[in-house]
Coordinates of N, CA and C in Angstrom, one line a residue:
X1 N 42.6 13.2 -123.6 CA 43.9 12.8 -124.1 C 43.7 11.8 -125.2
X2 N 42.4 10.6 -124.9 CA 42.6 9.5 -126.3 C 42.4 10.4 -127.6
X3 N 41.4 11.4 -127.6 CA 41.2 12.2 -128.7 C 42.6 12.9 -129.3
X4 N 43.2 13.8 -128.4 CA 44.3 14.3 -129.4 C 45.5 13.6 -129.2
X5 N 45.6 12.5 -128.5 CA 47.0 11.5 -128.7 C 46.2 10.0 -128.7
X6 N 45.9 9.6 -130.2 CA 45.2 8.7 -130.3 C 46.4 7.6 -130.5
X7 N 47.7 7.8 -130.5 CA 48.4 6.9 -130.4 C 48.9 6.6 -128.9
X8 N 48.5 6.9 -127.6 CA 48.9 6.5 -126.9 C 47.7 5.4 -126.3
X9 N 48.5 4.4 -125.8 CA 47.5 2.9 -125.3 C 47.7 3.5 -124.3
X10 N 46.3 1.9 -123.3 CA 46.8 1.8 -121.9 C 48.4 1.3 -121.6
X11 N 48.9 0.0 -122.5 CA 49.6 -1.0 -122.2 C 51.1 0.2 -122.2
X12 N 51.0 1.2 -123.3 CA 52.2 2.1 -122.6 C 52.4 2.6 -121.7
X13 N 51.3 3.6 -121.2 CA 51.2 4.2 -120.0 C 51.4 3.2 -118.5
X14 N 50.8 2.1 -118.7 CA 50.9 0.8 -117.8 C 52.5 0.7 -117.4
X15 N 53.3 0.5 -118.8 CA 54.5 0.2 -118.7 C 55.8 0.9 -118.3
X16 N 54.8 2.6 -118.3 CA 55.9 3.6 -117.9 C 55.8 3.7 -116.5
X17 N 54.4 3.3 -115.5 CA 54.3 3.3 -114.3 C 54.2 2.3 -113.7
X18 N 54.8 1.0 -114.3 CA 55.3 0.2 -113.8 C 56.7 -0.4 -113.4
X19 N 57.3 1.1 -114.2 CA 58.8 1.1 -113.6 C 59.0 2.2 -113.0
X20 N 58.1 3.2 -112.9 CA 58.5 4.7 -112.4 C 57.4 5.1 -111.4
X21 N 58.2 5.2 -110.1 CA 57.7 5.8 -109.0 C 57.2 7.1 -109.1
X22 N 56.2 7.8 -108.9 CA 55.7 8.8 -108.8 C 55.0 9.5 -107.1
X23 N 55.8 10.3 -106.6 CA 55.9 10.7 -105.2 C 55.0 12.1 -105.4
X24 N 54.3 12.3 -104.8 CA 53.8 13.8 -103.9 C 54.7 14.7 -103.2
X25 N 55.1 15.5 -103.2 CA 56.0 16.2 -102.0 C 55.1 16.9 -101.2
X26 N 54.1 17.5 -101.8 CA 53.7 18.8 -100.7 C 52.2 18.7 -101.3
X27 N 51.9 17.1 -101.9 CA 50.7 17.1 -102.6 C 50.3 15.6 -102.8
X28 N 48.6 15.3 -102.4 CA 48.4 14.0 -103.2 C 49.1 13.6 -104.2
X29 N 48.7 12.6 -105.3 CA 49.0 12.2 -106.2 C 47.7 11.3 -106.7
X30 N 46.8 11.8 -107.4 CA 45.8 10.9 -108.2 C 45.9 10.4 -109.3
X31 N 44.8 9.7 -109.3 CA 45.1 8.9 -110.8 C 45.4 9.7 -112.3
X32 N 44.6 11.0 -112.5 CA 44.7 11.5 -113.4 C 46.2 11.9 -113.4
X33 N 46.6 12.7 -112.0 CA 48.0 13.1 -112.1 C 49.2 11.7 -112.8
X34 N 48.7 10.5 -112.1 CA 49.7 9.6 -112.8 C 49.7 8.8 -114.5
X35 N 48.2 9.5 -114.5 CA 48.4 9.5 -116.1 C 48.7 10.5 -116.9
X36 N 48.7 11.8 -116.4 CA 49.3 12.5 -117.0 C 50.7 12.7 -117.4
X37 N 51.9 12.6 -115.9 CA 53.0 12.3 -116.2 C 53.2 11.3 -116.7
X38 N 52.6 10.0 -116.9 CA 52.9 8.6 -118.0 C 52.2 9.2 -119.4
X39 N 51.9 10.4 -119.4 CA 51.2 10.7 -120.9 C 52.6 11.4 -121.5
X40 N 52.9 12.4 -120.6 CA 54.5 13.5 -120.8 C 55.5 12.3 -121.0
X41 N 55.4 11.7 -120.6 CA 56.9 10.5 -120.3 C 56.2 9.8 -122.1
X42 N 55.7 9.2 -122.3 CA 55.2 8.6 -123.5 C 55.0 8.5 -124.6
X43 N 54.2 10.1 -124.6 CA 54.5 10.7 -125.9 C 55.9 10.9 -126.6
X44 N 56.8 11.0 -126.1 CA 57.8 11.5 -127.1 C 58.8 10.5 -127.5
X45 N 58.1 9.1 -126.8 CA 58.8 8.0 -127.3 C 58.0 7.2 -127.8
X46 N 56.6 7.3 -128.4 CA 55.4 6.6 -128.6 C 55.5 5.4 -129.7
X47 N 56.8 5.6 -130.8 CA 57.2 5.3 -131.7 C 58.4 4.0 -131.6
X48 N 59.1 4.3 -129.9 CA 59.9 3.4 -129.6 C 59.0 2.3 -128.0
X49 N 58.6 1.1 -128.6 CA 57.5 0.9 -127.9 C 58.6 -0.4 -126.9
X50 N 57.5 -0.1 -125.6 CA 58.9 -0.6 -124.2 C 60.4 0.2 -124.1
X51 N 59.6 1.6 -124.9 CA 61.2 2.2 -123.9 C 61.2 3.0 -122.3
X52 N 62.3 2.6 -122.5 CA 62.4 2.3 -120.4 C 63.2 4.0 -120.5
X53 N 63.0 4.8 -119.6 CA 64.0 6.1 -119.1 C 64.7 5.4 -118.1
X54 N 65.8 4.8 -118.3 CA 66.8 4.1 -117.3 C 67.6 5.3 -116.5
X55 N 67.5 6.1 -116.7 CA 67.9 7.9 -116.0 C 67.0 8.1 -115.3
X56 N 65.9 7.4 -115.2 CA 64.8 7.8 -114.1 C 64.2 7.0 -113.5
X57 N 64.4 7.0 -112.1 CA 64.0 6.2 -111.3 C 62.1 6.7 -110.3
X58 N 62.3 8.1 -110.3 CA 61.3 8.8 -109.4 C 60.6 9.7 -109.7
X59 N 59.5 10.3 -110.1 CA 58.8 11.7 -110.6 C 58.5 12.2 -108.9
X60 N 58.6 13.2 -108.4 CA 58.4 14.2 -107.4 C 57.6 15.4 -108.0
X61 N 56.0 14.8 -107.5 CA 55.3 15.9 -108.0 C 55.0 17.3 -106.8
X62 N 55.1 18.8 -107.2 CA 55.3 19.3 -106.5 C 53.7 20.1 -106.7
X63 N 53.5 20.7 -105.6 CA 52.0 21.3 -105.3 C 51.8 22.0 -106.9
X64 N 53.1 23.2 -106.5 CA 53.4 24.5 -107.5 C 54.9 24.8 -107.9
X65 N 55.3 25.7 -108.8 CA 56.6 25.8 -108.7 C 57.5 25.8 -108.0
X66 N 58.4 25.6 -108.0 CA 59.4 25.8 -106.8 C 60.5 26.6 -107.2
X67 N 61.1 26.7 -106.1 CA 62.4 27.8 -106.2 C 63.8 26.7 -105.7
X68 N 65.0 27.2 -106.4 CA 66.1 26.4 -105.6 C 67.0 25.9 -104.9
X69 N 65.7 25.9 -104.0 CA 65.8 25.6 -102.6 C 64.9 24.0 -102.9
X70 N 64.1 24.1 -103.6 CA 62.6 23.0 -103.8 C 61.9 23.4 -102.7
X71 N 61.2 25.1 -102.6 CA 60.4 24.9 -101.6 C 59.3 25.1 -102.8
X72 N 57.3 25.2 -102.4 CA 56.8 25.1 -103.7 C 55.5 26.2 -102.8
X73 N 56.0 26.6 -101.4 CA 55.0 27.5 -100.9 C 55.8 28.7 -100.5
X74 N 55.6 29.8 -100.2 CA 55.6 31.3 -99.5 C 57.3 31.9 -99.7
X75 N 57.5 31.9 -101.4 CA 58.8 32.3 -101.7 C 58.2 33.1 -103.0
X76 N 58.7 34.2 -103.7 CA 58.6 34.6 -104.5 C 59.2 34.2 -105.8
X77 N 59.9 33.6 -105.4 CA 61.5 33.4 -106.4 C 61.0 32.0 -107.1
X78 N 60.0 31.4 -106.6 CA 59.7 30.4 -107.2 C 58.9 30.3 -108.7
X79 N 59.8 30.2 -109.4 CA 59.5 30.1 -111.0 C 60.3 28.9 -112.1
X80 N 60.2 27.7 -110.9 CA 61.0 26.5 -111.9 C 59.5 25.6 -111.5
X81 N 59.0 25.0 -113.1 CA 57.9 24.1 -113.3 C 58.6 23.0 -113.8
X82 N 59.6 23.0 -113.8 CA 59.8 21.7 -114.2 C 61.8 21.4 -113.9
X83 N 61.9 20.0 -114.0 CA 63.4 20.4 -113.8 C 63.8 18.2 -113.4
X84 N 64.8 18.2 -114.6 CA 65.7 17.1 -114.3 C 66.8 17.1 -113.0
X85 N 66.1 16.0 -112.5 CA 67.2 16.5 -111.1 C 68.2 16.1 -111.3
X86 N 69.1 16.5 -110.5 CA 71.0 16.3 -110.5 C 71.3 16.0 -109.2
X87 N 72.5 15.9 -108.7 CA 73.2 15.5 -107.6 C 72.6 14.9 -106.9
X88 N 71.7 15.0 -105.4 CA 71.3 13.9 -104.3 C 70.2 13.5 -105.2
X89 N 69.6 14.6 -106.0 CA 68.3 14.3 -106.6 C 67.9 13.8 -108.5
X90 N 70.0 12.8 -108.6 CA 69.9 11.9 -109.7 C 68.7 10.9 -109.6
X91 N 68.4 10.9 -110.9 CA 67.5 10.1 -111.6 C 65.7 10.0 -111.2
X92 N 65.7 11.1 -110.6 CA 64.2 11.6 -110.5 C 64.0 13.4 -111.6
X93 N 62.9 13.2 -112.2 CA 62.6 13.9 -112.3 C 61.5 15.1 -111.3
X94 N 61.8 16.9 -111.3 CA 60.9 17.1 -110.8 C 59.7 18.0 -111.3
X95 N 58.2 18.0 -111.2 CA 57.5 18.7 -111.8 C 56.3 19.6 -110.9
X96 N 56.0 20.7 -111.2 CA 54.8 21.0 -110.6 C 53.2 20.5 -111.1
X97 N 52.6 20.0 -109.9 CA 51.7 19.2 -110.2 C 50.7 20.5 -111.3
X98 N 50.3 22.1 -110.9 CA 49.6 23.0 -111.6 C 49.8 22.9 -113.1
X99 N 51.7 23.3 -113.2 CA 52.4 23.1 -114.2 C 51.5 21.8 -115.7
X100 N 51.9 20.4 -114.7 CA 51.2 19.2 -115.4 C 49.6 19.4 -116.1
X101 N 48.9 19.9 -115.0 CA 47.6 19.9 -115.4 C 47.4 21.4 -116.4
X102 N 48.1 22.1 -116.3 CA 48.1 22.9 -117.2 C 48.2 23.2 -118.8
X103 N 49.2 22.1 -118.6 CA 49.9 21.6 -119.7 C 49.0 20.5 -120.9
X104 N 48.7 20.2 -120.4 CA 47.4 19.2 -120.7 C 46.3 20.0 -121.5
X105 N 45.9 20.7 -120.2 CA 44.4 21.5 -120.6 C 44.9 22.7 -121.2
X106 N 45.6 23.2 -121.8 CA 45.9 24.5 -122.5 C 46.7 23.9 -123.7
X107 N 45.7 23.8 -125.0 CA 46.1 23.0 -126.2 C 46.3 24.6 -127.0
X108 N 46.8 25.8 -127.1 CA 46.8 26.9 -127.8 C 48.3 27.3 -127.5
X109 N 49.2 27.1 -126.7 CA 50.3 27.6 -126.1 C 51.4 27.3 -127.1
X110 N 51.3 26.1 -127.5 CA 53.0 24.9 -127.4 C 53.7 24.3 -126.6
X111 N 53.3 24.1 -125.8 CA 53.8 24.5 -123.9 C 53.0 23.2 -123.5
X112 N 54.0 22.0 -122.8 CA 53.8 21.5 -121.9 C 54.8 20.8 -121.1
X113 N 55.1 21.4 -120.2 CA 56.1 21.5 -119.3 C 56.4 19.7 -119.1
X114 N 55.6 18.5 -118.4 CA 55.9 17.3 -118.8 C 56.8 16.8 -119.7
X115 N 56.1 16.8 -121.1 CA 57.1 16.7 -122.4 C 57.7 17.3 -121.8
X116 N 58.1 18.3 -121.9 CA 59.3 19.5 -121.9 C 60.6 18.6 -120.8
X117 N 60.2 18.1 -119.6 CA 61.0 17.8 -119.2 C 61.7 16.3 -119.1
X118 N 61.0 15.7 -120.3 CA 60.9 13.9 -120.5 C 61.9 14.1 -121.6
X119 N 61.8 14.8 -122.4 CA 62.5 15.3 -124.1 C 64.0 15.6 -123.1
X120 N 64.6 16.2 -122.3 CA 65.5 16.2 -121.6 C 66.3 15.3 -121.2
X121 N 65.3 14.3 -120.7 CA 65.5 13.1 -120.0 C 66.1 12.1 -121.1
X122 N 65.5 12.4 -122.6 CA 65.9 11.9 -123.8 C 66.7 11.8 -124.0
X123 N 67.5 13.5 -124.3 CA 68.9 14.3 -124.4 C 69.6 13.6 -123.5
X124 N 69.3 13.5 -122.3 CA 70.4 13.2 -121.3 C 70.6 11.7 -121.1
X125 N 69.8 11.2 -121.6 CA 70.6 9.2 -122.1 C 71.5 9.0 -122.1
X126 N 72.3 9.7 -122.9 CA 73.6 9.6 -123.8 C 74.5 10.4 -122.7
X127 N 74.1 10.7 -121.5 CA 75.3 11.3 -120.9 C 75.3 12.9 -121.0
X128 N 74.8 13.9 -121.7 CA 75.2 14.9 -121.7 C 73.4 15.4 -122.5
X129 N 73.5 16.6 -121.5 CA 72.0 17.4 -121.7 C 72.6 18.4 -122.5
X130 N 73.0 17.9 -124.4 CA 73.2 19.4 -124.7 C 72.5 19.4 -126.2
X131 N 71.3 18.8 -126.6 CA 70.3 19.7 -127.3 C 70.6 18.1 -128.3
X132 N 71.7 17.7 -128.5 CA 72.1 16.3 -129.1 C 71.7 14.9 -128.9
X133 N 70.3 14.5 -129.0 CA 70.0 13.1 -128.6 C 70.6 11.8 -129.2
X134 N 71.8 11.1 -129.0 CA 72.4 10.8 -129.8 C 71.6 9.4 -130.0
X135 N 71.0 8.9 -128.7 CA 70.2 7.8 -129.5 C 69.0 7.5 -130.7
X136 N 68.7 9.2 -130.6 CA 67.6 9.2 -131.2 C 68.5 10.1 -132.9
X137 N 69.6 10.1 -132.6 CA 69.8 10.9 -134.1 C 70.9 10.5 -134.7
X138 N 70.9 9.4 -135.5 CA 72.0 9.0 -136.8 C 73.3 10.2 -136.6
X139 N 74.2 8.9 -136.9 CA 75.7 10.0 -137.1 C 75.5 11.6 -138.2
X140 N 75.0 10.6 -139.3 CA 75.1 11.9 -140.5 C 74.3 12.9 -140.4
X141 N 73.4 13.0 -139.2 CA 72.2 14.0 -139.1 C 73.0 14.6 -138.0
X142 N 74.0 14.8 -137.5 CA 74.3 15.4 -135.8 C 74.8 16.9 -136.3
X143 N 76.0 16.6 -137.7 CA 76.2 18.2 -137.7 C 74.9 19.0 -138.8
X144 N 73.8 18.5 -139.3 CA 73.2 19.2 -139.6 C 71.9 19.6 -138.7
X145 N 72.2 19.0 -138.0 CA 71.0 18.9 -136.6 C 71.7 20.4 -135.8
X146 N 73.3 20.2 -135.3 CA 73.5 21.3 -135.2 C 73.3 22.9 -135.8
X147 N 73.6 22.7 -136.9 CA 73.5 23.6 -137.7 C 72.3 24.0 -137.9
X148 N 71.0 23.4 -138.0 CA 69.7 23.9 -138.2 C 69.5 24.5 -137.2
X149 N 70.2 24.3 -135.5 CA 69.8 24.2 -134.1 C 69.8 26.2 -134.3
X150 N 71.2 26.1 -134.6 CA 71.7 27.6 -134.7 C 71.3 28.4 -135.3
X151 N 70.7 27.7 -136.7 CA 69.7 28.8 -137.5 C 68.7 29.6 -136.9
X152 N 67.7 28.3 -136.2 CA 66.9 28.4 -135.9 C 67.0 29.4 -134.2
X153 N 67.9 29.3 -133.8 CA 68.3 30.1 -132.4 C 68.6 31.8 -133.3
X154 N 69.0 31.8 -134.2 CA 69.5 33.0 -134.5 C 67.9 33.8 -135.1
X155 N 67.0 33.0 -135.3 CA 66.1 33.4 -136.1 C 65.1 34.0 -134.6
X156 N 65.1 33.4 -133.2 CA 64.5 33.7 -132.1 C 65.1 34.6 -132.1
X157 N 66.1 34.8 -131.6 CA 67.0 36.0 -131.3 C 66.6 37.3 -132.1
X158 N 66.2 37.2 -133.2 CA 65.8 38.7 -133.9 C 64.8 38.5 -133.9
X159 N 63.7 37.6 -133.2 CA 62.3 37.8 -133.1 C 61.4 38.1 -134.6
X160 N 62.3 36.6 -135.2 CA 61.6 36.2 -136.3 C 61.4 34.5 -136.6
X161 N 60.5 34.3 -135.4 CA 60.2 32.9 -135.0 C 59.3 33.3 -133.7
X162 N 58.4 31.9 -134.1 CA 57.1 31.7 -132.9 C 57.3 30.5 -132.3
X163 N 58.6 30.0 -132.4 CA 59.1 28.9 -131.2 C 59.6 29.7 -129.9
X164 N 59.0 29.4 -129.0 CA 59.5 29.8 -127.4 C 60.7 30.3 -127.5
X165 N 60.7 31.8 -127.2 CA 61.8 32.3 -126.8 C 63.0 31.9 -125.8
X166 N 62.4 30.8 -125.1 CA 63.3 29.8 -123.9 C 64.4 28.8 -125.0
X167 N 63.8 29.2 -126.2 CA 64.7 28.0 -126.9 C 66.1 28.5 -127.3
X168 N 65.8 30.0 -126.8 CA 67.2 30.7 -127.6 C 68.5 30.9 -126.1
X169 N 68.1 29.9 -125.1 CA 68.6 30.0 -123.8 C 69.7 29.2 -123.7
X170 N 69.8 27.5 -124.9 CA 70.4 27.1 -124.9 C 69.8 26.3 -126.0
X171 N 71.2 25.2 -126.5 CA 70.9 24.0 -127.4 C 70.0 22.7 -126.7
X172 N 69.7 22.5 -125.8 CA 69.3 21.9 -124.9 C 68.3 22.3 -124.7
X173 N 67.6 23.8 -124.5 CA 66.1 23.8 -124.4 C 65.7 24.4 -125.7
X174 N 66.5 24.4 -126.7 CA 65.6 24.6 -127.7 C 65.5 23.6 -128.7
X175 N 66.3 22.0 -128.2 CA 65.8 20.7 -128.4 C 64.2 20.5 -127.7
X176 N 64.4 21.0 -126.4 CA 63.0 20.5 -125.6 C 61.9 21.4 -126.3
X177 N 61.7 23.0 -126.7 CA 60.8 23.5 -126.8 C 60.3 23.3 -128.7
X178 N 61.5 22.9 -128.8 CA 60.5 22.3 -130.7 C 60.2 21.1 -130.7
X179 N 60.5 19.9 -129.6 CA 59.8 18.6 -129.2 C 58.1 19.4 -129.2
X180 N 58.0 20.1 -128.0 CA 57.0 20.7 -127.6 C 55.9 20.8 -128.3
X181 N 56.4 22.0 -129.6 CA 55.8 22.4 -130.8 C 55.6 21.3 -131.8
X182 N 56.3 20.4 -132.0 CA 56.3 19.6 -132.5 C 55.3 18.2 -132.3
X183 N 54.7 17.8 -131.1 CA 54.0 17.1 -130.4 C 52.6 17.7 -130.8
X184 N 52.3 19.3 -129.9 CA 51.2 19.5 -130.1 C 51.2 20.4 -131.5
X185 N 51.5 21.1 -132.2 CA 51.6 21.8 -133.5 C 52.0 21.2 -134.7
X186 N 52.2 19.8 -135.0 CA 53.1 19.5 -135.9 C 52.4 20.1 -137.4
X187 N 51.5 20.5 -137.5 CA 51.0 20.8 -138.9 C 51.9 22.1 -138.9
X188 N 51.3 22.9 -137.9 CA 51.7 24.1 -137.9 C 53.5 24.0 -137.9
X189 N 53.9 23.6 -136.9 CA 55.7 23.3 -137.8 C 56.0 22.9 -138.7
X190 N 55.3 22.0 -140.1 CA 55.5 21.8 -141.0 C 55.4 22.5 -142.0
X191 N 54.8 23.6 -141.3 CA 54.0 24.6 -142.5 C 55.5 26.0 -142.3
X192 N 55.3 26.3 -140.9 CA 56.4 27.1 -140.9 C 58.0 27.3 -140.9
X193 N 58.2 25.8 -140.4 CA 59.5 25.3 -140.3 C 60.0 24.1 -140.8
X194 N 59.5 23.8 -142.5 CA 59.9 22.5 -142.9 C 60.8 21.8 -142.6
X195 N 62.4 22.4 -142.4 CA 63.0 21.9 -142.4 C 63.4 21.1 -140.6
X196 N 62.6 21.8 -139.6 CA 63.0 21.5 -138.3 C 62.0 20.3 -138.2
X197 N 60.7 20.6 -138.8 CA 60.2 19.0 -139.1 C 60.5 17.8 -139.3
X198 N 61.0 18.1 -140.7 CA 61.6 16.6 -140.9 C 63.1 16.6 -139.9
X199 N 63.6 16.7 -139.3 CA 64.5 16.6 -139.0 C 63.7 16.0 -137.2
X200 N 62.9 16.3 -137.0 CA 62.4 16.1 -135.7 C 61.2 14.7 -136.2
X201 N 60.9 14.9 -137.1 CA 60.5 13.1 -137.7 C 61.5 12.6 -138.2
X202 N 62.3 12.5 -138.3 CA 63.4 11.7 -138.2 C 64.0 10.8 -136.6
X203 N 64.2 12.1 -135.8 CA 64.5 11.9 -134.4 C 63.3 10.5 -133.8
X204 N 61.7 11.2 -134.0 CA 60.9 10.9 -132.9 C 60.2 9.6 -134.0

């Protein structure tokens, strides 16, 4: 991790787990695991230094996927790796612990479920998980932010784009999945998608 996120300290990672509980459900919890989710939580605020996720009180790390129900053993149906909780299960995030380490160790994808679900946690600051980070995006950038959002969704849609097809699911995950690209690819998004770049170094 110091090699390809040479901007993240200890004193951040420190700071993220010294306000955020990290639980096991159906699994240890080691040190690497709690540096990994203080790596996902960190990264995508690395620039805003002592920022707190005040939306998050708990990480619930899960063996494996789960299904929703949150079971994470002997169901088929279980294909959710990651997921901002809601109702009894406000202000925890939940993740699969395989998910995490995955995410990490597979630098070829664009894919890391972590981010993926912290960039959310971003979105959802301001009240509303819908692709619009408002703390992170100036008034005069919101309708062009939209508008690039939809380009770029229309350009998935005819499968003429190598941003995650997940991003064409909503405005909201296809904020999270060009964080994604964006974190570990940025050369490569600069090169193919100038304009979602600067627009996402502006944000982050």
């Amino acid at each position: 991790i110091g090699c390809d996120y040479p901007f993240l300290t200890a004193t951040d990672l420190q700071y993220f787990l010294s306000h955020t509980k990290i639980t096991g459900v159906d699994t240890t919890v080691d040190e690497l695991d709690k540096l990994l989710v203080a790596s996902g939580a960190v990264i995508p605020v690395f620039y805003f230094k002592n920022w707190r996720y005040h939306n998050l009180q708990e990480v619930l790390l899960y063996s494996d996927a789960i299904n929703v129900n949150f079971e994470s053993t002997g169901n088929a149906d279980r294909n959710i790796m990651g997921m901002v909780g809601t109702g009894a299960l406000q202000g925890s995030l939940l993740l699969s612990k395989q998910a995490l380490l995955q995410g990490f160790a597979n630098q070829t994808d664009k894919h890391n479920t972590a981010i993926h679900e912290f960039v959310h946690l971003l979105d959802k600051a301001d009240g509303d998980t819908d692709g619009i980070p408002e703390l992170l995006l100036d008034k005069p950038y919101v309708l062009p932010w939209i508008n690039l959002m939809h380009e770029q969704m229309q350009q998935i849609a005819k499968n003429k784009s190598d941003i995650n097809p997940y991003g064409y699911t909503s405005k909201a995950e296809f904020f999270a999945v060009a964080a994604e690209y964006f974190f570990f690819w940025f050369e490569l998004l600069q090169d193919k998608h100038p304009e979602l770049y600067k627009m996402l170094m502006e944000m982050f």
